[in-house]
Amino acid sequence: MTNSGFGVTIVTGASSGLGAGMARELARRGHELALFARRADKLQSLADEVETESGVAVTAHSLDVTDHDAVFAQFRSVSQDRGGLARVVVNAGIGKGARVGTGRFAANRDTLATNVIAALAQIEAAMEIFYEQGHGQLVVMSSVTSGRGLPGPMNAYAAGKSAVTHIADGVRLDVAQRKSPIRITTLHPGYIDSEMQDRTGRRHRLQVDADTGARALVDAIERGRGSECVPRWPWTAYRLVVDHAPRRILTRIL
Ligand SMILES: NC(=O)c1ccc[n+]([C@@H]2O[C@H](COP(=O)([O-])OP(=O)(O)OC[C@H]3O[C@@H](n4cnc5c(N)ncnc54)[C@H](OP(=O)(O)O)[C@@H]3O)[C@@H](O)[C@H]2O)c1
């Protein structure tokens, strides 16, 4: 699938990591972009670089996704200015959870506020516009860790990814009931190089580099399936193992 030529692709959390990688790869493949994040200078530099390299229109928009009114207003404004929305990639996220019961409630609260409630605001804002247009693709960034309750710092993060996976599953059923051509794509990335991964201070032995990850993410977006692990290998198998492994093995493979 190439760019349909109808509307723009919104990517949130595009100032670094997977969002920045997807922005570069989507533009290379001809998709016009509207990029969102809080770090406006970093985002504007990326937009300028990507527009020059690809020749497609790329705009940068400063947004904190936890400002829910701003999410609705900015998605609406981009849609009106750019001839509609081809797709919205709900990617902005944080990974700063902490072991429950260790006095770090604020870290877990912030993780869920950004990765679930702010993601829901983006999904709501996107779906309103898609229903009006009668088309569009919602892409929700989940994780290979979304299928099971996980220990330690991954607790709130995995629970949040489970929540957004279920929200996307429910919206997919809504769309099917309406016999609408709107597509709902949930991506479950494995470990991919990014600022979030850098902050953990360790590199998972199966972690893939940022370019490989970005190409695989955009391949999956363009395939438009309901749900897939990215890259598919080894992460489809890894997810199955995480979902079903006995507890003593689980902590060794995370
Ligand atoms: N990397 C992986 O291995 C991996 C695996 C599975 C899932 N994921 C998911 O992929 C997504 C991207 O993660 P990443 O690894 O690329 O992390 P990252 O490099 O830290 O990027 C996170 C992005 O989200 C933005 N963001 C965070 N809070 C925001 C807020 N309140 N408002 C607006 N933007 C906000 C950040 O931009 P600003 O700070 O400029 O706002 C940044 O652009 C996340 O949803 C993450 O859970 C990543």
PDB file of C-alpha atoms and ligand atoms in Angstrom:
ATOM      1  CA  MET A   1       0.000   0.000   0.000  1.00  0.00           C
ATOM      2  CA  THR A   2       1.331   3.462  -0.787  1.00  0.00           C
ATOM      3  CA  ASN A   3      -0.004   6.757   0.484  1.00  0.00           C
ATOM      4  CA  SER A   4      -3.663   6.988  -0.554  1.00  0.00           C
ATOM      5  CA  GLY A   5      -3.205  10.690  -1.263  1.00  0.00           C
ATOM      6  CA  PHE A   6      -6.170  11.406   1.033  1.00  0.00           C
ATOM      7  CA  GLY A   7      -5.171  13.207   4.213  1.00  0.00           C
ATOM      8  CA  VAL A   8      -2.226  13.254   6.507  1.00  0.00           C
ATOM      9  CA  THR A   9      -0.717  10.757   8.947  1.00  0.00           C
ATOM     10  CA  ILE A  10      -0.456  11.938  12.572  1.00  0.00           C
ATOM     11  CA  VAL A  11       2.351  10.422  14.668  1.00  0.00           C
ATOM     12  CA  THR A  12       2.418  11.323  18.377  1.00  0.00           C
ATOM     13  CA  GLY A  13       5.598  10.948  20.404  1.00  0.00           C
ATOM     14  CA  ALA A  14       7.602  11.655  17.251  1.00  0.00           C
ATOM     15  CA  SER A  15      10.499  13.581  18.839  1.00  0.00           C
ATOM     16  CA  SER A  16      12.531  10.425  19.562  1.00  0.00           C
ATOM     17  CA  GLY A  17      12.678   6.648  19.403  1.00  0.00           C
ATOM     18  CA  LEU A  18      10.054   4.660  17.530  1.00  0.00           C
ATOM     19  CA  GLY A  19       7.979   7.752  16.669  1.00  0.00           C
ATOM     20  CA  ALA A  20      10.929   9.525  15.025  1.00  0.00           C
ATOM     21  CA  GLY A  21      11.931   6.314  13.225  1.00  0.00           C
ATOM     22  CA  MET A  22       8.402   5.748  11.914  1.00  0.00           C
ATOM     23  CA  ALA A  23       8.208   9.400  10.789  1.00  0.00           C
ATOM     24  CA  ARG A  24      11.385   9.021   8.696  1.00  0.00           C
ATOM     25  CA  GLU A  25      10.247   5.727   7.173  1.00  0.00           C
ATOM     26  CA  LEU A  26       6.638   6.845   6.498  1.00  0.00           C
ATOM     27  CA  ALA A  27       7.884  10.004   4.738  1.00  0.00           C
ATOM     28  CA  ARG A  28      10.326   7.948   2.628  1.00  0.00           C
ATOM     29  CA  ARG A  29       7.296   5.943   1.467  1.00  0.00           C
ATOM     30  CA  GLY A  30       5.379   9.098   0.513  1.00  0.00           C
ATOM     31  CA  HIS A  31       3.078   9.634   3.508  1.00  0.00           C
ATOM     32  CA  GLU A  32       2.439  13.267   4.423  1.00  0.00           C
ATOM     33  CA  LEU A  33       2.945  13.775   8.141  1.00  0.00           C
ATOM     34  CA  ALA A  34       1.895  15.848  11.159  1.00  0.00           C
ATOM     35  CA  LEU A  35       4.269  15.118  14.047  1.00  0.00           C
ATOM     36  CA  PHE A  36       3.447  15.736  17.721  1.00  0.00           C
ATOM     37  CA  ALA A  37       5.497  15.826  20.954  1.00  0.00           C
ATOM     38  CA  ARG A  38       6.388  18.201  23.812  1.00  0.00           C
ATOM     39  CA  ARG A  39      10.032  18.933  22.834  1.00  0.00           C
ATOM     40  CA  ALA A  40       9.178  21.445  20.120  1.00  0.00           C
ATOM     41  CA  ASP A  41      12.743  22.276  18.969  1.00  0.00           C
ATOM     42  CA  LYS A  42      13.753  18.637  18.553  1.00  0.00           C
ATOM     43  CA  LEU A  43      10.498  17.905  16.727  1.00  0.00           C
ATOM     44  CA  GLN A  44      10.848  20.894  14.370  1.00  0.00           C
ATOM     45  CA  SER A  45      14.434  19.859  13.448  1.00  0.00           C
ATOM     46  CA  LEU A  46      13.211  16.353  12.671  1.00  0.00           C
ATOM     47  CA  ALA A  47      10.286  17.651  10.590  1.00  0.00           C
ATOM     48  CA  ASP A  48      12.610  19.920   8.566  1.00  0.00           C
ATOM     49  CA  GLU A  49      15.123  17.114   8.012  1.00  0.00           C
ATOM     50  CA  VAL A  50      12.461  14.577   6.994  1.00  0.00           C
ATOM     51  CA  GLU A  51      10.678  17.019   4.668  1.00  0.00           C
ATOM     52  CA  THR A  52      13.949  17.925   2.908  1.00  0.00           C
ATOM     53  CA  GLU A  53      14.998  14.291   2.559  1.00  0.00           C
ATOM     54  CA  SER A  54      11.620  12.941   1.379  1.00  0.00           C
ATOM     55  CA  GLY A  55      10.003  15.868  -0.428  1.00  0.00           C
ATOM     56  CA  VAL A  56       6.644  15.234   1.311  1.00  0.00           C
ATOM     57  CA  ALA A  57       4.922  17.801   3.560  1.00  0.00           C
ATOM     58  CA  VAL A  58       5.852  17.328   7.243  1.00  0.00           C
ATOM     59  CA  THR A  59       4.648  19.668  10.011  1.00  0.00           C
ATOM     60  CA  ALA A  60       5.643  19.772  13.702  1.00  0.00           C
ATOM     61  CA  HIS A  61       3.142  20.468  16.508  1.00  0.00           C
ATOM     62  CA  SER A  62       3.945  20.970  20.171  1.00  0.00           C
ATOM     63  CA  LEU A  63       1.550  18.905  22.295  1.00  0.00           C
ATOM     64  CA  ASP A  64       1.412  17.318  25.733  1.00  0.00           C
ATOM     65  CA  VAL A  65      -0.961  14.378  25.208  1.00  0.00           C
ATOM     66  CA  THR A  66      -2.054  14.549  28.863  1.00  0.00           C
ATOM     67  CA  ASP A  67      -3.713  17.886  27.950  1.00  0.00           C
ATOM     68  CA  HIS A  68      -6.779  16.104  26.593  1.00  0.00           C
ATOM     69  CA  ASP A  69      -8.604  19.190  25.286  1.00  0.00           C
ATOM     70  CA  ALA A  70      -5.507  20.108  23.290  1.00  0.00           C
ATOM     71  CA  VAL A  71      -5.387  16.595  21.766  1.00  0.00           C
ATOM     72  CA  PHE A  72      -8.949  16.971  20.432  1.00  0.00           C
ATOM     73  CA  ALA A  73      -8.359  20.553  19.229  1.00  0.00           C
ATOM     74  CA  GLN A  74      -5.039  19.843  17.511  1.00  0.00           C
ATOM     75  CA  PHE A  75      -6.138  16.652  15.731  1.00  0.00           C
ATOM     76  CA  ARG A  76      -9.246  18.502  14.486  1.00  0.00           C
ATOM     77  CA  SER A  77      -7.187  21.472  13.329  1.00  0.00           C
ATOM     78  CA  VAL A  78      -4.671  19.300  11.423  1.00  0.00           C
ATOM     79  CA  SER A  79      -7.524  17.389   9.786  1.00  0.00           C
ATOM     80  CA  GLN A  80      -9.200  20.617   8.652  1.00  0.00           C
ATOM     81  CA  ASP A  81      -5.950  22.178   7.382  1.00  0.00           C
ATOM     82  CA  ARG A  82      -4.607  19.091   5.575  1.00  0.00           C
ATOM     83  CA  GLY A  83      -7.674  17.574   3.859  1.00  0.00           C
ATOM     84  CA  GLY A  84      -8.509  14.917   6.486  1.00  0.00           C
ATOM     85  CA  LEU A  85      -6.619  12.203   8.358  1.00  0.00           C
ATOM     86  CA  ALA A  86      -5.308   9.110   6.609  1.00  0.00           C
ATOM     87  CA  ARG A  87      -4.182   7.589   9.912  1.00  0.00           C
ATOM     88  CA  VAL A  88      -3.284   8.369  13.514  1.00  0.00           C
ATOM     89  CA  VAL A  89      -0.395   6.547  15.187  1.00  0.00           C
ATOM     90  CA  VAL A  90      -0.991   6.634  18.967  1.00  0.00           C
ATOM     91  CA  ASN A  91       2.649   6.276  19.960  1.00  0.00           C
ATOM     92  CA  ALA A  92       3.483   8.828  22.712  1.00  0.00           C
ATOM     93  CA  GLY A  93       4.375   6.885  25.842  1.00  0.00           C
ATOM     94  CA  ILE A  94       6.583   6.693  28.905  1.00  0.00           C
ATOM     95  CA  GLY A  95       8.261   3.764  30.642  1.00  0.00           C
ATOM     96  CA  LYS A  96       9.022   4.987  34.154  1.00  0.00           C
ATOM     97  CA  GLY A  97       7.004   2.551  36.266  1.00  0.00           C
ATOM     98  CA  ALA A  98       8.231   1.245  39.643  1.00  0.00           C
ATOM     99  CA  ARG A  99       7.683  -1.808  41.843  1.00  0.00           C
ATOM    100  CA  VAL A 100       4.279  -1.479  43.516  1.00  0.00           C
ATOM    101  CA  GLY A 101       4.495  -0.761  47.258  1.00  0.00           C
ATOM    102  CA  THR A 102       7.882   0.970  47.176  1.00  0.00           C
ATOM    103  CA  GLY A 103       6.691   4.565  47.547  1.00  0.00           C
ATOM    104  CA  ARG A 104       6.748   5.396  43.842  1.00  0.00           C
ATOM    105  CA  PHE A 105       3.003   5.738  43.271  1.00  0.00           C
ATOM    106  CA  ALA A 106       3.572   8.907  41.224  1.00  0.00           C
ATOM    107  CA  ALA A 107       5.707   7.026  38.670  1.00  0.00           C
ATOM    108  CA  ASN A 108       3.026   4.371  38.153  1.00  0.00           C
ATOM    109  CA  ARG A 109       0.241   6.985  38.077  1.00  0.00           C
ATOM    110  CA  ASP A 110       2.129   8.990  35.405  1.00  0.00           C
ATOM    111  CA  THR A 111       2.742   5.849  33.356  1.00  0.00           C
ATOM    112  CA  LEU A 112      -0.978   5.063  33.256  1.00  0.00           C
ATOM    113  CA  ALA A 113      -1.963   8.729  32.748  1.00  0.00           C
ATOM    114  CA  THR A 114       0.178   8.919  29.606  1.00  0.00           C
ATOM    115  CA  ASN A 115       0.003   5.367  28.254  1.00  0.00           C
ATOM    116  CA  VAL A 116      -3.720   4.781  28.915  1.00  0.00           C
ATOM    117  CA  ILE A 117      -5.795   7.920  29.600  1.00  0.00           C
ATOM    118  CA  ALA A 118      -3.906  10.144  27.160  1.00  0.00           C
ATOM    119  CA  ALA A 119      -3.889   7.295  24.619  1.00  0.00           C
ATOM    120  CA  LEU A 120      -7.670   7.038  25.047  1.00  0.00           C
ATOM    121  CA  ALA A 121      -7.973  10.790  24.371  1.00  0.00           C
ATOM    122  CA  GLN A 122      -6.006  10.306  21.133  1.00  0.00           C
ATOM    123  CA  ILE A 123      -8.117   7.280  20.151  1.00  0.00           C
ATOM    124  CA  GLU A 124     -11.355   9.189  20.864  1.00  0.00           C
ATOM    125  CA  ALA A 125     -10.177  12.248  18.917  1.00  0.00           C
ATOM    126  CA  ALA A 126      -9.038  10.122  15.959  1.00  0.00           C
ATOM    127  CA  MET A 127     -12.192   7.980  15.851  1.00  0.00           C
ATOM    128  CA  GLU A 128     -14.513  11.023  15.882  1.00  0.00           C
ATOM    129  CA  ILE A 129     -12.795  12.276  12.741  1.00  0.00           C
ATOM    130  CA  PHE A 130     -12.599   8.814  11.102  1.00  0.00           C
ATOM    131  CA  TYR A 131     -16.341   8.233  11.657  1.00  0.00           C
ATOM    132  CA  GLU A 132     -17.108  11.619  10.060  1.00  0.00           C
ATOM    133  CA  GLN A 133     -14.812  10.916   7.084  1.00  0.00           C
ATOM    134  CA  GLY A 134     -15.951   7.299   6.770  1.00  0.00           C
ATOM    135  CA  HIS A 135     -12.359   6.046   6.590  1.00  0.00           C
ATOM    136  CA  GLY A 136      -8.963   6.133   8.294  1.00  0.00           C
ATOM    137  CA  GLN A 137      -6.507   3.870  10.110  1.00  0.00           C
ATOM    138  CA  LEU A 138      -6.010   3.916  13.869  1.00  0.00           C
ATOM    139  CA  VAL A 139      -2.619   2.520  14.894  1.00  0.00           C
ATOM    140  CA  VAL A 140      -2.200   1.803  18.605  1.00  0.00           C
ATOM    141  CA  MET A 141       1.250   1.167  20.039  1.00  0.00           C
ATOM    142  CA  SER A 142       0.985  -1.653  22.544  1.00  0.00           C
ATOM    143  CA  SER A 143       3.846  -3.999  23.483  1.00  0.00           C
ATOM    144  CA  VAL A 144       4.881  -7.660  23.552  1.00  0.00           C
ATOM    145  CA  THR A 145       4.463  -7.289  27.321  1.00  0.00           C
ATOM    146  CA  SER A 146       0.726  -6.523  27.076  1.00  0.00           C
ATOM    147  CA  GLY A 147      -0.588 -10.067  27.571  1.00  0.00           C
ATOM    148  CA  ARG A 148       0.175 -10.715  31.233  1.00  0.00           C
ATOM    149  CA  GLY A 149       0.621  -9.064  34.631  1.00  0.00           C
ATOM    150  CA  LEU A 150       4.352  -8.459  35.098  1.00  0.00           C
ATOM    151  CA  PRO A 151       6.500  -7.807  38.168  1.00  0.00           C
ATOM    152  CA  GLY A 152       8.637  -4.878  39.369  1.00  0.00           C
ATOM    153  CA  PRO A 153       8.977  -1.736  37.254  1.00  0.00           C
ATOM    154  CA  MET A 154       7.057  -3.366  34.381  1.00  0.00           C
ATOM    155  CA  ASN A 155       3.845  -3.720  36.413  1.00  0.00           C
ATOM    156  CA  ALA A 156       1.977  -0.506  35.546  1.00  0.00           C
ATOM    157  CA  TYR A 157       3.551  -0.363  32.078  1.00  0.00           C
ATOM    158  CA  ALA A 158       2.344  -3.850  31.074  1.00  0.00           C
ATOM    159  CA  ALA A 159      -1.088  -3.217  32.634  1.00  0.00           C
ATOM    160  CA  GLY A 160      -1.356  -0.003  30.614  1.00  0.00           C
ATOM    161  CA  LYS A 161      -0.423  -1.748  27.378  1.00  0.00           C
ATOM    162  CA  SER A 162      -3.010  -4.425  28.152  1.00  0.00           C
ATOM    163  CA  ALA A 163      -5.628  -1.684  28.643  1.00  0.00           C
ATOM    164  CA  VAL A 164      -4.933   0.053  25.320  1.00  0.00           C
ATOM    165  CA  THR A 165      -4.903  -3.315  23.543  1.00  0.00           C
ATOM    166  CA  HIS A 166      -8.386  -4.020  24.899  1.00  0.00           C
ATOM    167  CA  ILE A 167      -9.614  -0.530  23.998  1.00  0.00           C
ATOM    168  CA  ALA A 168      -8.392  -1.025  20.419  1.00  0.00           C
ATOM    169  CA  ASP A 169      -9.958  -4.519  20.287  1.00  0.00           C
ATOM    170  CA  GLY A 170     -13.300  -3.031  21.349  1.00  0.00           C
ATOM    171  CA  VAL A 171     -13.127  -0.223  18.791  1.00  0.00           C
ATOM    172  CA  ARG A 172     -12.334  -2.822  16.087  1.00  0.00           C
ATOM    173  CA  LEU A 173     -15.589  -4.592  17.008  1.00  0.00           C
ATOM    174  CA  ASP A 174     -17.493  -1.256  16.871  1.00  0.00           C
ATOM    175  CA  VAL A 175     -16.126  -0.638  13.390  1.00  0.00           C
ATOM    176  CA  ALA A 176     -16.992  -4.176  12.243  1.00  0.00           C
ATOM    177  CA  GLN A 177     -20.564  -3.798  13.543  1.00  0.00           C
ATOM    178  CA  ARG A 178     -20.908  -0.598  11.513  1.00  0.00           C
ATOM    179  CA  LYS A 179     -19.420  -2.362   8.453  1.00  0.00           C
ATOM    180  CA  SER A 180     -17.042   0.594   8.233  1.00  0.00           C
ATOM    181  CA  PRO A 181     -13.796   0.469   6.201  1.00  0.00           C
ATOM    182  CA  ILE A 182     -11.936   2.141   9.102  1.00  0.00           C
ATOM    183  CA  ARG A 183      -8.984  -0.062  10.111  1.00  0.00           C
ATOM    184  CA  ILE A 184      -7.737  -0.600  13.657  1.00  0.00           C
ATOM    185  CA  THR A 185      -4.154  -1.847  13.866  1.00  0.00           C
ATOM    186  CA  THR A 186      -2.555  -2.763  17.196  1.00  0.00           C
ATOM    187  CA  LEU A 187       1.226  -3.123  17.103  1.00  0.00           C
ATOM    188  CA  HIS A 188       3.101  -5.086  19.770  1.00  0.00           C
ATOM    189  CA  PRO A 189       6.747  -4.037  19.402  1.00  0.00           C
ATOM    190  CA  GLY A 190       9.473  -6.152  20.918  1.00  0.00           C
ATOM    191  CA  TYR A 191      12.528  -4.414  22.363  1.00  0.00           C
ATOM    192  CA  ILE A 192      13.733  -1.754  19.890  1.00  0.00           C
ATOM    193  CA  ASP A 193      16.526   0.823  20.455  1.00  0.00           C
ATOM    194  CA  SER A 194      15.071   4.140  21.713  1.00  0.00           C
ATOM    195  CA  GLU A 195      15.470   6.723  24.480  1.00  0.00           C
ATOM    196  CA  MET A 196      13.028   4.692  26.599  1.00  0.00           C
ATOM    197  CA  GLN A 197      15.236   1.623  26.277  1.00  0.00           C
ATOM    198  CA  ASP A 198      18.412   3.689  26.902  1.00  0.00           C
ATOM    199  CA  ARG A 199      16.923   4.871  30.207  1.00  0.00           C
ATOM    200  CA  THR A 200      16.572   1.280  31.448  1.00  0.00           C
ATOM    201  CA  GLY A 201      20.392   1.071  31.417  1.00  0.00           C
ATOM    202  CA  ARG A 202      20.421  -2.394  29.851  1.00  0.00           C
ATOM    203  CA  ARG A 203      19.986  -3.871  26.391  1.00  0.00           C
ATOM    204  CA  HIS A 204      17.767  -6.929  25.971  1.00  0.00           C
ATOM    205  CA  ARG A 205      19.663  -9.710  24.189  1.00  0.00           C
ATOM    206  CA  LEU A 206      17.046  -9.814  21.412  1.00  0.00           C
ATOM    207  CA  GLN A 207      16.763  -6.005  21.051  1.00  0.00           C
ATOM    208  CA  VAL A 208      16.798  -4.710  17.462  1.00  0.00           C
ATOM    209  CA  ASP A 209      18.316  -1.496  16.114  1.00  0.00           C
ATOM    210  CA  ALA A 210      16.164   1.569  15.485  1.00  0.00           C
ATOM    211  CA  ASP A 211      16.198   1.427  11.650  1.00  0.00           C
ATOM    212  CA  THR A 212      15.232  -2.260  11.535  1.00  0.00           C
ATOM    213  CA  GLY A 213      12.484  -1.521  14.050  1.00  0.00           C
ATOM    214  CA  ALA A 214      11.149   1.491  12.118  1.00  0.00           C
ATOM    215  CA  ARG A 215      11.021  -0.411   8.810  1.00  0.00           C
ATOM    216  CA  ALA A 216       9.212  -3.320  10.452  1.00  0.00           C
ATOM    217  CA  LEU A 217       6.725  -0.974  12.183  1.00  0.00           C
ATOM    218  CA  VAL A 218       5.870   0.812   8.927  1.00  0.00           C
ATOM    219  CA  ASP A 219       5.609  -2.524   7.057  1.00  0.00           C
ATOM    220  CA  ALA A 220       3.063  -3.602   9.690  1.00  0.00           C
ATOM    221  CA  ILE A 221       1.170  -0.286   9.478  1.00  0.00           C
ATOM    222  CA  GLU A 222       0.961  -0.643   5.697  1.00  0.00           C
ATOM    223  CA  ARG A 223      -0.166  -4.293   5.931  1.00  0.00           C
ATOM    224  CA  GLY A 224      -2.969  -2.983   8.157  1.00  0.00           C
ATOM    225  CA  ARG A 225      -3.694  -6.236  10.005  1.00  0.00           C
ATOM    226  CA  GLY A 226      -5.653  -6.105  13.255  1.00  0.00           C
ATOM    227  CA  SER A 227      -2.729  -7.015  15.461  1.00  0.00           C
ATOM    228  CA  GLU A 228       0.888  -8.079  15.093  1.00  0.00           C
ATOM    229  CA  CYS A 229       4.185  -8.311  16.944  1.00  0.00           C
ATOM    230  CA  VAL A 230       6.975  -6.181  15.454  1.00  0.00           C
ATOM    231  CA  PRO A 231       9.391  -7.306  14.106  1.00  0.00           C
ATOM    232  CA  ARG A 232       7.338 -10.490  13.705  1.00  0.00           C
ATOM    233  CA  TRP A 233      10.388 -12.666  14.374  1.00  0.00           C
ATOM    234  CA  PRO A 234      11.413 -13.347  17.128  1.00  0.00           C
ATOM    235  CA  TRP A 235       8.742 -11.313  18.933  1.00  0.00           C
ATOM    236  CA  THR A 236       5.649 -13.369  18.009  1.00  0.00           C
ATOM    237  CA  ALA A 237       7.278 -16.387  19.642  1.00  0.00           C
ATOM    238  CA  TYR A 238       8.625 -14.286  22.523  1.00  0.00           C
ATOM    239  CA  ARG A 239       5.141 -12.946  23.297  1.00  0.00           C
ATOM    240  CA  LEU A 240       3.723 -16.471  23.414  1.00  0.00           C
ATOM    241  CA  VAL A 241       6.460 -17.508  25.826  1.00  0.00           C
ATOM    242  CA  VAL A 242       5.937 -14.432  28.070  1.00  0.00           C
ATOM    243  CA  ASP A 243       2.180 -15.038  28.109  1.00  0.00           C
ATOM    244  CA  HIS A 244       2.483 -18.695  29.144  1.00  0.00           C
ATOM    245  CA  ALA A 245       5.873 -19.239  30.832  1.00  0.00           C
ATOM    246  CA  PRO A 246       5.963 -20.480  34.431  1.00  0.00           C
ATOM    247  CA  ARG A 247       6.818 -17.696  36.910  1.00  0.00           C
ATOM    248  CA  ARG A 248      10.398 -18.853  37.583  1.00  0.00           C
ATOM    249  CA  ILE A 249      11.240 -18.639  33.860  1.00  0.00           C
ATOM    250  CA  LEU A 250       9.346 -15.409  33.258  1.00  0.00           C
ATOM    251  CA  THR A 251      11.679 -13.181  35.285  1.00  0.00           C
ATOM    252  CA  ARG A 252      14.713 -14.581  33.420  1.00  0.00           C
ATOM    253  CA  ILE A 253      13.441 -13.735  29.925  1.00  0.00           C
ATOM    254  CA  LEU A 254      11.992 -10.238  30.483  1.00  0.00           C
TER     255      LEU A 254
HETATM  256  N1  LIG B   1      11.261   0.887  22.348  1.00  0.00           N
HETATM  257  C1  LIG B   1      10.681  -0.266  22.637  1.00  0.00           C
HETATM  258  O1  LIG B   1      11.345  -1.295  22.747  1.00  0.00           O
HETATM  259  C2  LIG B   1       9.177  -0.341  22.782  1.00  0.00           C
HETATM  260  C3  LIG B   1       8.608  -1.609  22.908  1.00  0.00           C
HETATM  261  C4  LIG B   1       7.220  -1.721  23.025  1.00  0.00           C
HETATM  262  C5  LIG B   1       6.436  -0.588  22.979  1.00  0.00           C
HETATM  263  N2  LIG B   1       7.024   0.645  22.874  1.00  0.00           N
HETATM  264  C6  LIG B   1       6.135   1.805  22.844  1.00  0.00           C
HETATM  265  O2  LIG B   1       6.489   2.644  21.761  1.00  0.00           O
HETATM  266  C7  LIG B   1       6.167   3.995  22.078  1.00  0.00           C
HETATM  267  C8  LIG B   1       7.388   4.871  21.838  1.00  0.00           C
HETATM  268  O3  LIG B   1       8.384   4.507  22.794  1.00  0.00           O
HETATM  269  P1  LIG B   1       9.946   4.711  22.545  1.00  0.00           P
HETATM  270  O4  LIG B   1      10.599   3.462  22.953  1.00  0.00           O
HETATM  271  O5  LIG B   1      10.192   5.262  21.192  1.00  0.00           O
HETATM  272  O6  LIG B   1      10.272   5.806  23.676  1.00  0.00           O
HETATM  273  P2  LIG B   1      10.969   7.233  23.616  1.00  0.00           P
HETATM  274  O7  LIG B   1      12.150   7.246  22.748  1.00  0.00           O
HETATM  275  O8  LIG B   1      11.128   7.628  25.043  1.00  0.00           O
HETATM  276  O9  LIG B   1       9.847   8.139  22.939  1.00  0.00           O
HETATM  277  C9  LIG B   1       8.656   8.470  23.592  1.00  0.00           C
HETATM  278  C10 LIG B   1       7.984   9.603  22.835  1.00  0.00           C
HETATM  279  O10 LIG B   1       6.757   9.919  23.499  1.00  0.00           O
HETATM  280  C11 LIG B   1       6.709  11.314  23.692  1.00  0.00           C
HETATM  281  N3  LIG B   1       5.924  11.635  24.881  1.00  0.00           N
HETATM  282  C12 LIG B   1       6.059  11.128  26.129  1.00  0.00           C
HETATM  283  N4  LIG B   1       5.184  11.710  26.962  1.00  0.00           N
HETATM  284  C13 LIG B   1       4.475  12.603  26.213  1.00  0.00           C
HETATM  285  C14 LIG B   1       3.447  13.518  26.493  1.00  0.00           C
HETATM  286  N5  LIG B   1       2.929  13.657  27.738  1.00  0.00           N
HETATM  287  N6  LIG B   1       2.953  14.275  25.484  1.00  0.00           N
HETATM  288  C15 LIG B   1       3.448  14.154  24.238  1.00  0.00           C
HETATM  289  N7  LIG B   1       4.420  13.302  23.902  1.00  0.00           N
HETATM  290  C16 LIG B   1       4.939  12.547  24.889  1.00  0.00           C
HETATM  291  C17 LIG B   1       8.146  11.784  23.798  1.00  0.00           C
HETATM  292  O11 LIG B   1       8.270  13.125  23.350  1.00  0.00           O
HETATM  293  P3  LIG B   1       8.483  14.429  24.268  1.00  0.00           P
HETATM  294  O12 LIG B   1       9.271  14.016  25.470  1.00  0.00           O
HETATM  295  O13 LIG B   1       9.195  15.372  23.359  1.00  0.00           O
HETATM  296  O14 LIG B   1       7.088  14.875  24.576  1.00  0.00           O
HETATM  297  C18 LIG B   1       8.822  10.868  22.788  1.00  0.00           C
HETATM  298  O15 LIG B   1       8.738  11.416  21.500  1.00  0.00           O
HETATM  299  C19 LIG B   1       5.658   3.994  23.517  1.00  0.00           C
HETATM  300  O16 LIG B   1       4.248   3.947  23.531  1.00  0.00           O
HETATM  301  C20 LIG B   1       6.233   2.704  24.067  1.00  0.00           C
HETATM  302  O17 LIG B   1       5.489   2.210  25.171  1.00  0.00           O
HETATM  303  C21 LIG B   1       8.367   0.791  22.784  1.00  0.00           C
END
